[in-house]
Coordinates of C-alpha atoms in Angstrom, one line a residue:
X24 CA 15.8 -11.9 -25.4
X25 CA 19.0 -11.7 -24.1
X26 CA 22.6 -12.5 -25.5
X27 CA 26.0 -12.5 -24.7
X28 CA 28.4 -10.2 -25.9
X29 CA 32.1 -10.9 -26.2
X30 CA 34.6 -8.4 -24.3
X31 CA 38.0 -7.6 -24.5
X32 CA 39.2 -10.0 -21.7
X33 CA 37.5 -13.0 -23.6
X34 CA 34.6 -13.2 -21.3
X35 CA 30.7 -12.9 -22.3
X36 CA 28.4 -10.3 -21.1
X37 CA 24.5 -10.1 -21.4
X38 CA 22.9 -7.8 -22.9
X39 CA 19.3 -7.6 -23.3
X40 CA 18.0 -7.2 -27.1
X41 CA 15.3 -4.8 -26.5
X42 CA 14.3 -1.8 -28.4
X43 CA 11.1 0.9 -28.1
X44 CA 8.2 -0.6 -29.9
X45 CA 7.1 1.2 -32.9
X46 CA 3.8 2.6 -32.3
X47 CA 0.7 1.0 -34.0
X48 CA -0.3 4.5 -35.2
X49 CA 2.6 6.7 -36.5
X50 CA 2.0 9.6 -34.5
X51 CA 4.4 12.0 -32.3
X52 CA 4.6 10.9 -28.7
X53 CA 3.2 14.7 -27.7
X54 CA 0.6 14.4 -30.3
X55 CA -0.5 11.0 -29.0
X56 CA -0.8 11.9 -25.8
X57 CA -2.9 15.0 -26.6
X58 CA -5.5 13.1 -28.8
X59 CA -5.6 10.3 -26.2
X60 CA -6.8 13.1 -23.4
X61 CA -8.9 14.7 -25.8
X62 CA -10.7 11.7 -26.6
X63 CA -11.2 10.2 -23.4
X64 CA -12.6 13.9 -22.2
X65 CA -14.7 14.1 -25.0
X66 CA -16.2 10.3 -23.9
X67 CA -16.6 11.6 -20.4
X68 CA -18.5 14.5 -21.6
X69 CA -20.6 12.5 -23.7
X70 CA -22.4 10.9 -20.7
X71 CA -23.6 13.7 -19.6
X72 CA -25.7 14.1 -22.6
X73 CA -29.1 11.8 -23.4
X74 CA -27.9 8.6 -25.3
X75 CA -31.3 7.7 -26.6
X76 CA -34.9 9.4 -26.6
X77 CA -37.1 6.6 -25.0
X78 CA -37.2 5.2 -21.6
X79 CA -37.7 1.4 -22.7
X80 CA -34.1 1.0 -22.8
X81 CA -33.2 -0.2 -19.4
X82 CA -31.6 2.4 -17.1
X83 CA -32.9 5.4 -18.6
X84 CA -30.4 6.9 -20.9
X85 CA -32.5 9.6 -21.9
X86 CA -31.6 12.4 -19.1
X87 CA -29.2 15.5 -19.9
X88 CA -26.8 16.1 -17.2
X89 CA -27.2 13.2 -15.4
X90 CA -25.7 9.8 -16.5
X91 CA -27.2 6.6 -15.4
X92 CA -26.8 3.3 -15.9
X93 CA -24.3 2.2 -18.9
X94 CA -23.3 5.7 -19.3
X95 CA -21.9 5.7 -15.4
X96 CA -19.5 2.7 -16.7
X97 CA -18.3 4.9 -19.7
X98 CA -17.8 7.6 -17.4
X99 CA -15.6 5.8 -14.6
X100 CA -13.5 4.3 -17.7
X101 CA -13.2 7.5 -19.4
X102 CA -12.2 9.2 -16.4
X103 CA -9.5 6.2 -15.5
X104 CA -8.0 6.7 -19.0
X105 CA -7.8 10.6 -18.6
X106 CA -5.8 10.0 -15.4
X107 CA -3.4 7.3 -16.8
X108 CA -3.1 9.8 -19.8
X109 CA -2.3 12.8 -17.7
X110 CA 0.0 11.0 -15.3
X111 CA 2.6 10.7 -18.4
X112 CA 2.9 14.7 -18.2
X113 CA 4.4 14.3 -14.7
X114 CA 1.8 16.4 -13.1
X115 CA 2.5 16.7 -9.5
X116 CA 0.2 14.3 -7.5
X117 CA -0.8 11.6 -10.3
X118 CA 3.0 10.3 -10.7
X119 CA 1.6 7.7 -8.0
X120 CA -1.0 6.3 -10.7
X121 CA 1.7 4.6 -13.1
X122 CA 4.7 3.2 -10.8
X123 CA 5.1 0.8 -13.6
X124 CA 6.2 3.4 -15.9
X125 CA 4.5 2.5 -18.5
X126 CA 1.9 3.4 -21.2
X127 CA -0.3 0.4 -21.1
X128 CA -2.4 1.0 -18.9
X129 CA -3.7 3.6 -21.0
X130 CA -4.1 1.6 -23.8
X131 CA -5.9 -0.9 -21.8
X132 CA -8.4 1.3 -20.3
X133 CA -9.1 3.3 -23.2
X134 CA -10.3 -0.2 -24.9
X135 CA -12.4 -0.8 -22.0
X136 CA -14.5 2.4 -22.6
X137 CA -14.4 1.6 -26.4
X138 CA -16.1 -1.6 -25.5
X139 CA -18.4 -0.3 -23.0
X140 CA -19.9 2.4 -25.3
X141 CA -19.8 0.1 -28.1
X142 CA -21.7 -2.7 -26.7
X143 CA -24.0 -0.1 -25.2
X144 CA -24.5 1.9 -28.6
X145 CA -25.0 -1.7 -30.0
X146 CA -27.4 -2.9 -27.3
X147 CA -29.7 0.2 -28.1
X148 CA -29.7 -0.3 -31.7
X149 CA -30.7 -4.0 -31.3
X150 CA -33.6 -3.5 -28.6
X151 CA -34.9 -0.5 -30.3
X152 CA -34.5 -1.0 -33.9
X153 CA -31.8 0.8 -35.5
X154 CA -29.3 3.6 -35.0
X155 CA -31.7 6.2 -35.6
X156 CA -32.7 5.2 -31.8
X157 CA -29.1 7.0 -30.7
X158 CA -29.0 10.5 -29.5
X159 CA -25.9 13.0 -29.8
X160 CA -24.8 11.8 -26.4
X161 CA -23.9 8.4 -27.5
X162 CA -22.1 9.4 -30.8
X163 CA -20.1 12.2 -28.8
X164 CA -19.0 9.3 -26.3
X165 CA -18.6 6.6 -28.9
X166 CA -16.3 9.2 -31.2
X167 CA -14.4 10.2 -28.2
X168 CA -13.5 6.6 -27.1
X169 CA -12.6 5.5 -30.7
X170 CA -10.1 8.9 -30.6
X171 CA -8.7 7.9 -27.4
X172 CA -7.9 4.5 -28.4
X173 CA -6.4 5.8 -31.8
X174 CA -4.2 8.3 -29.8
X175 CA -3.2 5.7 -27.0
X176 CA -1.9 3.3 -29.6
X177 CA 0.2 6.0 -30.8
X178 CA 1.9 6.1 -27.5
X179 CA 5.4 3.9 -27.3
X180 CA 5.9 1.0 -25.3
X181 CA 9.0 -1.0 -24.8
X182 CA 8.6 -4.5 -26.1
X183 CA 11.1 -7.5 -26.4
X184 CA 12.5 -7.1 -29.7
X185 CA 11.5 -9.6 -32.3
X186 CA 14.4 -10.7 -34.8
X187 CA 11.8 -11.6 -37.5
X188 CA 9.8 -8.4 -38.1
X189 CA 11.9 -6.1 -36.1
X190 CA 9.3 -4.7 -34.1
X191 CA 6.0 -6.7 -32.1
X192 CA 2.9 -6.6 -34.1
X193 CA -0.4 -5.7 -32.4
X194 CA -1.1 -8.7 -30.9
X195 CA 2.4 -9.2 -29.5
X196 CA 2.0 -5.8 -28.2
X197 CA -1.3 -6.1 -26.9
X198 CA -0.1 -9.4 -24.6
X199 CA 2.6 -7.6 -23.5
X200 CA 0.4 -4.9 -22.2
X201 CA -1.2 -8.2 -19.9
X202 CA 2.1 -8.7 -18.2
X203 CA 2.8 -6.4 -15.0
X204 CA 5.5 -4.5 -14.8
X205 CA 7.9 -4.7 -11.9
X206 CA 7.4 -0.9 -10.3
X207 CA 10.1 1.2 -9.0
X208 CA 11.1 1.5 -5.3
X209 CA 8.3 3.5 -3.7
X210 CA 9.4 5.9 -0.9
X211 CA 8.6 4.7 2.8
X212 CA 5.6 5.9 4.2
X213 CA 4.5 5.9 7.8
X214 CA 2.7 2.7 9.1
X215 CA -0.7 4.5 9.6
X216 CA -0.6 5.5 5.7
X217 CA 0.1 2.0 4.9
X218 CA -2.9 1.0 6.5
X219 CA -5.1 3.4 5.3
X220 CA -4.3 2.3 1.8
X221 CA -4.4 -1.1 2.8
X222 CA -8.2 0.4 4.1
X223 CA -8.9 2.3 1.0
X224 CA -8.1 -0.9 -1.4
X225 CA -10.2 -3.1 0.2
X226 CA -13.1 -0.6 0.4
X227 CA -12.6 0.0 -3.2
X228 CA -12.8 -3.6 -3.7
X229 CA -16.2 -4.1 -1.6
X230 CA -17.9 -1.2 -3.9
X231 CA -16.9 -2.9 -7.0
X232 CA -18.1 -6.3 -5.9
X233 CA -21.2 -5.1 -4.3
X234 CA -22.1 -2.8 -7.6
X235 CA -21.6 -6.3 -9.8
X236 CA -24.0 -8.2 -7.7
X237 CA -26.5 -5.5 -7.5
X238 CA -26.8 -5.0 -11.3
X239 CA -30.7 -5.2 -12.0
X240 CA -30.4 -6.2 -15.5
X241 CA -27.9 -8.0 -17.9
X242 CA -27.0 -5.4 -20.1
X243 CA -25.8 -3.5 -17.5
X244 CA -24.1 -6.4 -15.8
X245 CA -21.9 -7.3 -19.4
X246 CA -21.0 -3.6 -19.6
X247 CA -19.6 -4.0 -16.0
X248 CA -17.8 -7.1 -16.8
X249 CA -16.1 -5.2 -20.0
X250 CA -15.3 -2.1 -17.6
X251 CA -14.2 -4.1 -14.9
X252 CA -12.0 -6.6 -16.7
X253 CA -10.1 -4.1 -19.0
X254 CA -9.9 -1.6 -15.8
X255 CA -8.5 -4.3 -13.5
X256 CA -5.9 -5.3 -16.2
X257 CA -4.9 -1.7 -16.6
X258 CA -4.6 -1.2 -12.9
X259 CA -2.6 -4.2 -12.7
X260 CA -0.4 -3.3 -15.8
X261 CA 0.1 0.1 -14.0
X262 CA 1.9 -1.5 -11.2
X263 CA -0.5 -0.1 -8.6
X264 CA -1.8 -3.9 -7.5
X265 CA 2.2 -4.9 -6.9
X266 CA 2.4 -1.8 -4.6
X267 CA -0.8 -3.1 -2.7
X268 CA 0.6 -6.7 -2.5
X269 CA 4.0 -5.3 -1.3
X270 CA 1.9 -3.3 1.6
X271 CA -0.7 -6.5 2.4
X272 CA 2.5 -8.6 2.8
X273 CA 4.1 -6.1 5.2
X274 CA 0.9 -5.8 7.3
X275 CA -0.8 -9.5 7.1
X276 CA -2.5 -9.6 10.2
X277 CA -4.1 -5.9 8.9
X278 CA -4.8 -7.2 5.8
X279 CA -6.7 -10.2 7.1
X280 CA -9.0 -7.9 9.5
X281 CA -9.4 -5.4 6.6
X282 CA -10.7 -8.2 3.9
X283 CA -12.9 -9.4 7.1
X284 CA -14.7 -6.1 7.7
X285 CA -15.1 -5.7 4.3
X286 CA -17.0 -8.8 3.7
X287 CA -19.3 -8.1 6.9
X288 CA -20.0 -4.9 5.1
X289 CA -21.5 -6.4 1.8
X290 CA -24.7 -7.4 3.0
X291 CA -25.3 -4.0 4.4
X292 CA -24.9 -2.8 1.1
X293 CA -27.5 -4.9 -0.9
X294 CA -31.2 -3.9 -0.2
X295 CA -32.8 -7.0 -2.4
X296 CA -32.7 -10.1 -0.7
X297 CA -31.9 -12.0 -4.2
X298 CA -28.6 -10.1 -4.3
X299 CA -27.8 -11.1 -0.7
X300 CA -28.4 -14.6 -1.5
X301 CA -26.0 -14.6 -4.6
X302 CA -23.3 -13.5 -1.9
X303 CA -24.2 -16.2 0.3
X304 CA -24.0 -18.7 -2.3
X305 CA -20.8 -17.4 -3.3
X306 CA -19.3 -18.0 -0.2
X307 CA -20.3 -21.3 0.1
X308 CA -19.0 -21.8 -3.6
X309 CA -15.8 -20.4 -2.8
X310 CA -15.4 -22.3 1.0
X311 CA -15.6 -25.6 -0.7
X312 CA -13.3 -24.6 -3.6
X313 CA -10.8 -23.7 -0.9
X314 CA -11.4 -27.1 0.5
X315 CA -10.5 -28.7 -2.9
X316 CA -7.5 -26.2 -3.0
X317 CA -6.1 -28.2 -0.1
X318 CA -6.1 -31.4 -2.7
X319 CA -5.6 -30.1 -6.0
X320 CA -3.3 -26.9 -5.0
X321 CA -1.1 -28.3 -2.1
X322 CA -1.1 -31.8 -2.6
X323 CA -1.4 -32.5 -6.6
X324 CA -4.2 -34.9 -6.5
X325 CA -6.6 -34.7 -9.4
X326 CA -10.3 -35.3 -7.4
X327 CA -13.1 -34.7 -10.4
X328 CA -15.8 -35.8 -7.6
X329 CA -15.2 -33.7 -5.0
X330 CA -19.0 -32.2 -4.9
X331 CA -19.8 -35.7 -3.3
X332 CA -18.2 -34.8 -0.1
X333 CA -20.5 -31.3 0.1
X334 CA -23.4 -33.5 -0.8
X335 CA -22.5 -35.9 2.3
X336 CA -22.1 -33.1 4.5
X337 CA -25.3 -31.4 3.2
X338 CA -27.3 -35.0 3.5
X339 CA -26.1 -35.7 6.9
X340 CA -27.1 -32.0 8.3
X341 CA -30.5 -32.3 6.5
X342 CA -30.8 -35.8 8.1
X343 CA -30.6 -34.4 11.6
X344 CA -32.1 -30.8 11.2
X345 CA -35.6 -31.6 12.2
X346 CA -37.2 -31.8 8.9
X347 CA -40.5 -33.3 8.3
X348 CA -39.3 -35.7 5.6
X349 CA -36.0 -36.7 7.6
X350 CA -36.2 -40.4 7.8
X351 CA -34.4 -40.1 11.1
X352 CA -36.8 -38.1 13.2
X353 CA -34.1 -36.3 14.7
X354 CA -33.3 -32.5 15.8
X355 CA -29.9 -31.7 16.5
X356 CA -28.9 -28.2 17.5
X357 CA -26.7 -26.2 14.9
X358 CA -23.2 -27.0 16.6
X359 CA -24.2 -30.8 16.4
X360 CA -25.4 -31.0 12.8
X361 CA -22.2 -28.9 11.9
X362 CA -20.1 -31.4 13.5
X363 CA -22.3 -34.4 12.0
X364 CA -21.7 -33.2 8.6
X365 CA -18.0 -32.5 8.9
X366 CA -17.7 -35.8 10.5
X367 CA -19.2 -37.8 8.0
X368 CA -17.5 -36.0 5.1
X369 CA -14.2 -36.7 6.9
X370 CA -15.2 -40.4 7.2
X371 CA -16.1 -40.8 3.7
X372 CA -12.8 -39.2 2.6
X373 CA -11.0 -41.7 4.5
X374 CA -13.1 -44.6 3.5
X375 CA -12.6 -43.5 -0.2
X376 CA -9.0 -42.3 0.4
X377 CA -7.5 -45.4 1.7
X378 CA -7.8 -48.0 -1.0
X379 CA -7.5 -45.2 -4.0
X380 CA -4.8 -42.9 -3.0
X381 CA -2.0 -45.4 -4.1
X382 CA -2.9 -44.5 -7.7
X383 CA -1.6 -41.7 -9.4
X384 CA -2.7 -39.1 -12.3
X385 CA -5.4 -40.2 -14.9
X386 CA -6.3 -43.1 -12.9
X387 CA -6.8 -41.5 -9.8
X388 CA -9.3 -38.9 -11.4
X389 CA -11.0 -41.7 -12.8
X390 CA -11.7 -43.4 -9.6
X391 CA -12.7 -40.1 -7.8
X392 CA -15.3 -39.0 -10.8
X393 CA -16.6 -42.6 -9.9
X394 CA -17.3 -42.1 -6.5
X395 CA -19.0 -38.8 -7.4
X396 CA -21.4 -40.2 -9.8
X397 CA -21.7 -43.2 -7.1
X398 CA -22.7 -41.1 -4.4
X399 CA -25.7 -39.2 -6.6
X400 CA -26.9 -42.7 -7.7
X401 CA -27.0 -43.9 -4.2
X402 CA -28.9 -41.1 -3.1
X403 CA -31.1 -41.3 -5.8
X404 CA -31.9 -45.2 -4.8
X405 CA -32.2 -44.8 -1.1
X406 CA -36.0 -44.2 -1.9
X407 CA -37.8 -47.1 -0.4
X408 CA -37.9 -49.0 -3.7
X409 CA -34.3 -49.8 -5.1
X410 CA -33.0 -49.7 -1.4
X411 CA -33.6 -48.4 2.2
X412 CA -35.9 -45.4 2.5
X413 CA -33.4 -42.8 4.1
X414 CA -33.1 -39.8 1.6
X415 CA -36.4 -39.8 -0.3
X416 CA -34.6 -40.7 -3.5
X417 CA -35.1 -38.0 -6.4
X418 CA -37.4 -35.9 -3.8
X419 CA -34.4 -35.4 -1.5
X420 CA -35.0 -33.9 1.8
X421 CA -37.2 -30.9 1.8
X422 CA -38.5 -28.5 4.2
X423 CA -35.3 -28.3 6.3
X424 CA -36.0 -25.5 9.1
X425 CA -34.1 -22.2 9.6
X426 CA -31.2 -22.2 11.8
X427 CA -31.9 -20.6 15.7
X428 CA -28.6 -19.8 17.5
X429 CA -28.8 -18.3 20.8
X430 CA -32.3 -17.2 20.1
X431 CA -31.2 -15.7 17.0
X432 CA -33.4 -17.1 14.2
X433 CA -31.7 -16.8 11.0
X434 CA -34.6 -17.2 8.8
X435 CA -36.1 -13.7 10.3
X436 CA -35.1 -10.5 9.1
X437 CA -33.4 -8.5 11.9
X438 CA -32.8 -5.1 12.4
X439 CA -29.1 -4.1 12.8
X440 CA -27.8 -0.2 13.4
X441 CA -30.7 1.0 11.3
X442 CA -30.4 -1.6 8.4
X443 CA -32.9 -4.4 7.8
X444 CA -30.7 -7.7 7.7
X445 CA -32.7 -10.5 5.5
X446 CA -32.6 -14.0 5.8
X447 CA -29.9 -14.2 2.9
X448 CA -27.9 -11.9 5.1
X449 CA -28.0 -13.6 8.1
X450 CA -27.0 -17.1 6.4
X451 CA -24.4 -14.7 4.6
X452 CA -22.8 -13.6 7.6
X453 CA -22.6 -17.3 9.1
X454 CA -21.4 -18.8 6.1
X455 CA -18.4 -15.9 6.4
X456 CA -17.5 -16.9 9.7
X457 CA -17.1 -20.6 8.2
X458 CA -15.1 -19.2 5.6
X459 CA -12.7 -17.6 7.8
X460 CA -12.4 -21.1 9.6
X461 CA -11.6 -22.7 6.6
X462 CA -9.1 -19.8 5.4
X463 CA -7.6 -20.3 8.8
X464 CA -7.1 -23.9 8.6
X465 CA -5.8 -23.6 4.8
X466 CA -3.2 -21.1 6.0
X467 CA -1.8 -23.0 8.8
X468 CA -1.6 -26.3 6.8
X469 CA 0.1 -24.7 4.3
X470 CA 2.7 -23.1 6.1
X471 CA 3.3 -25.9 8.2
X472 CA 5.8 -29.0 8.0
X473 CA 2.9 -31.0 6.5
X474 CA 2.2 -28.3 3.9
X475 CA 5.6 -28.2 2.5
X476 CA 5.6 -32.2 2.4
X477 CA 2.6 -31.6 0.3
X478 CA 4.2 -29.2 -2.1
X479 CA 7.2 -31.6 -2.2
X480 CA 4.6 -34.7 -3.2
X481 CA 2.7 -32.2 -5.8
X482 CA 6.1 -31.4 -7.3
X483 CA 7.5 -35.0 -7.6
X484 CA 6.1 -37.5 -5.5
X485 CA 8.9 -40.1 -6.2
X486 CA 11.9 -37.6 -4.8
X487 CA 9.5 -36.6 -1.9
X488 CA 9.3 -40.4 -0.7
X489 CA 13.3 -40.9 -1.6
X490 CA 13.7 -37.9 1.1
X491 CA 11.9 -39.7 3.7
X492 CA 8.3 -38.5 3.3
X493 CA 5.3 -40.9 3.7
X494 CA 3.3 -39.8 0.3
X495 CA 0.3 -42.4 1.2
X496 CA -0.2 -41.2 4.8
X497 CA 0.1 -37.1 3.8
X498 CA -2.0 -37.7 0.9
X499 CA -4.7 -39.5 2.9
X500 CA -4.5 -36.6 5.4
X501 CA -4.9 -34.1 2.5
X502 CA -8.2 -36.1 1.2
X503 CA -9.8 -36.3 4.4
X504 CA -8.7 -32.6 5.4
X505 CA -10.5 -31.4 1.9
X506 CA -13.5 -33.7 2.2
X507 CA -14.1 -32.1 6.1
X508 CA -14.0 -28.5 5.0
X509 CA -16.4 -29.4 2.0
X510 CA -18.9 -31.1 4.5
X511 CA -18.6 -27.7 7.0
X512 CA -20.1 -25.7 3.9
X513 CA -22.5 -28.5 2.8
X514 CA -24.2 -28.2 6.6
X515 CA -25.0 -24.6 5.4
X516 CA -25.7 -25.3 2.2
X517 CA -28.4 -27.3 3.5
X518 CA -30.2 -24.7 5.2
X519 CA -29.5 -21.9 2.8
X520 CA -31.2 -24.1 0.2
X521 CA -34.3 -25.4 2.2
X522 CA -33.5 -28.8 0.8
X523 CA -31.1 -31.2 -0.6
X524 CA -31.8 -33.3 -3.8
X525 CA -29.1 -35.7 -5.5
X526 CA -29.3 -33.4 -9.1
X527 CA -27.5 -30.9 -6.6
X528 CA -24.4 -32.9 -6.6
X529 CA -23.1 -33.9 -10.4
X530 CA -19.9 -33.9 -11.9
X531 CA -21.0 -31.0 -14.5
X532 CA -24.6 -29.3 -14.8
X533 CA -26.0 -25.7 -15.5
X534 CA -25.6 -24.6 -11.8
X535 CA -22.8 -24.5 -9.5
X536 CA -21.5 -26.0 -7.5
X537 CA -20.4 -29.1 -9.4
X538 CA -17.2 -30.8 -9.3
X539 CA -16.0 -29.3 -13.1
X540 CA -16.8 -25.5 -11.8
X541 CA -15.3 -26.3 -8.5
X542 CA -11.9 -27.5 -10.0
X543 CA -11.9 -24.7 -12.7
X544 CA -12.4 -22.3 -10.1
X545 CA -9.3 -23.4 -8.3
X546 CA -7.2 -23.2 -11.3
X547 CA -8.9 -20.0 -12.7
X548 CA -8.1 -18.2 -9.3
X549 CA -4.5 -19.9 -9.0
X550 CA -3.5 -23.2 -7.2
X551 CA -2.2 -23.5 -3.7
X552 CA -3.3 -19.6 -2.9
X553 CA -6.1 -18.5 -0.5
X554 CA -7.2 -15.6 -2.6
X555 CA -7.3 -17.2 -5.9
X556 CA -9.9 -19.6 -5.3
X557 CA -12.2 -16.9 -3.4
X558 CA -11.8 -15.0 -6.9
X559 CA -12.4 -18.0 -9.3
X560 CA -15.4 -19.2 -7.2
X561 CA -16.7 -15.5 -7.3
X562 CA -16.3 -15.4 -11.1
X563 CA -17.9 -18.6 -11.8
X564 CA -20.8 -18.6 -9.8
X565 CA -21.5 -14.6 -10.4
X566 CA -21.5 -14.6 -14.2
X567 CA -24.2 -17.6 -14.8
X568 CA -26.5 -16.2 -12.0
X569 CA -26.4 -12.7 -13.5
X570 CA -26.4 -13.7 -17.3
X571 CA -29.4 -16.4 -17.3
X572 CA -29.8 -15.9 -20.9
X573 CA -26.7 -17.5 -21.7
X574 CA -27.7 -20.6 -19.7
X575 CA -27.8 -22.5 -23.1
X576 CA -24.3 -21.9 -24.1
X577 CA -22.8 -21.8 -20.6
X578 CA -20.7 -24.8 -21.2
X579 CA -19.6 -23.8 -24.3
X580 CA -18.5 -20.4 -23.2
X581 CA -16.7 -22.3 -20.2
X582 CA -14.6 -24.3 -22.1
X583 CA -13.3 -21.0 -24.3
X584 CA -12.6 -19.5 -21.0
X585 CA -10.6 -22.1 -19.9
X586 CA -8.8 -22.6 -23.4
X587 CA -7.8 -18.7 -23.0
X588 CA -6.7 -19.3 -19.5
X589 CA -4.3 -21.9 -20.4
X590 CA -3.0 -20.1 -23.1
X591 CA -2.5 -16.6 -21.9
X592 CA -2.3 -17.2 -18.0
X593 CA -2.1 -20.7 -16.9
X594 CA -0.9 -19.9 -13.3
X595 CA -4.4 -18.3 -12.6
X596 CA -5.1 -14.9 -11.8
X597 CA -3.7 -14.9 -8.5
X598 CA -0.5 -17.0 -8.7
X599 CA 2.2 -17.9 -6.1
X600 CA 6.1 -17.1 -6.9
X601 CA 6.6 -21.0 -7.7
X602 CA 3.8 -20.8 -10.5
X603 CA 5.2 -17.5 -12.0
X604 CA 8.7 -18.9 -12.1
X605 CA 7.3 -21.9 -13.6
X606 CA 5.1 -20.5 -16.1
X607 CA 6.8 -17.4 -17.2
X608 CA 10.3 -15.8 -18.6
X609 CA 12.6 -15.6 -15.1
X610 CA 15.2 -13.6 -17.1
X611 CA 17.7 -16.1 -16.2
X612 CA 20.2 -17.1 -18.5
X613 CA 20.0 -20.8 -20.5
X614 CA 22.8 -22.8 -21.2
X615 CA 24.8 -21.6 -23.9
X616 CA 23.9 -23.1 -27.6
X617 CA 27.1 -24.0 -29.8
X618 CA 26.9 -20.9 -31.9
X619 CA 30.4 -19.2 -32.1
X620 CA 31.1 -15.8 -31.0
X621 CA 33.5 -13.8 -33.1
X622 CA 36.4 -14.4 -30.9
X623 CA 35.8 -18.3 -31.4
X624 CA 34.1 -18.3 -28.0
X625 CA 30.9 -19.9 -27.3
X626 CA 28.1 -18.4 -25.0
X627 CA 24.9 -17.2 -26.7
X628 CA 22.1 -17.7 -24.0
X629 CA 18.8 -17.2 -24.3
X630 CA 16.8 -16.0 -21.2
X631 CA 13.8 -18.0 -20.0
X632 CA 13.7 -20.3 -22.9

């Protein structure tokens, strides 16, 4: 809150009504930090002791001196909490961990350790039949993590002052801890050092992503989500990600190269072909979401039937792929099949968009939703009975042969640098090439004159038209481009899955990609950005794939996640500056109200009302 205070010359100056928040646990600052350090160290030590007496619980937590399974996650979280807590002592070499200068990372990482350890203890008790199955190591880590949370809550954190209560409550403090600070100005580093930091950041991201996909049982994946969620938020709150973002913006070409190299390395980190297949499907889902981001994120067109364009590309490629069940009976080379799928989707985008894009808002959403359902029903009816025999109806087009590019058969494993690259790894690398093409197209489009016109139409189409922008033509261009990119990904999806069926292309279903999940990936990740839809699509595909026991409650959890996102992070996980200014306090003074100041002047202003 910011108010204007009168000065001797009659003017008003802005003054921030901020005050150090009273700790939730009344402890001296030094004692609170010491307790946090001791609790984190205790939780870390407990991971080297046995947590249960039997290996029936997955991960073999019976070994002393060698952490395994969920113990490793507790160890990592405890070590991170310990480092954040020690950085507050001003120890030389640790100050770089918290450039934001805040204790909130300590609170968040300590909560993550408590959540992971508590979940593990509860899972052991539930699966093995009671708390009696817990060995001393589990109790040591559990008590240590609880002590660390108590100490962390005793650390003072500056909060916006609340006029009603005089200090923020626990919920307000937790919400404030989720807001990334503005880190202090960093010292200039040599270019080679900055490039090494970027490479290390992407290397760490690759390791975390590969570890999450490689989790072999659901209990470990749930613990991974808890640790990664709180750890990522803590690192963001510390200001480290803002520092890294500044470096990536400075070295944009190096950043793109590092991201591409890290993505190439992924299939070489997976020994299980099933996990590599998840990575390939994530790239397909993410590429289609990025294409939808052109339509929704840049042009602001709400398309609820976008998955139909993916289906058009997949069906077109399947019909010309040489499948024995194809009604056309032709076998195009790969490049021709790709062009056929992309061109078919482009034509459908123009045909559907030309008569409908004069509509706006909810009306456009209803029409596109209808198109998605019409496509699925039409593919179902082209079975030789209800219509011409083109798509084999509900049976779809099966037995799609594997691709062969320059004599390289993607369906066979190949030895690359001493590592066997499986079929899924081959298609992952092919889809990565397509993703790079889509990213390049999106980036060039967004930074062009056409991209700026799309943003103007998204913000206010009437004003954009008054400024001379041909809204209909540009909206049709966005619609056609988005459809073409979806068709491009559909050609690879048809070969990865061996078959295409109408049920794969619904508005909502238990298995992505579908229109609802594609739209959610764009909104969750951040509309109008490149990395946002990629991250959103990865999360929305990976979580259902790893937690199949929650399939019955998937839509319920999906809706709850969207409501929480709209409440606490409406701009998405990765937001551009425009969205941040739109949804959050900018710190600028508002128009003064009519409350008089002591000298008779008016000028109470509120920040970011």
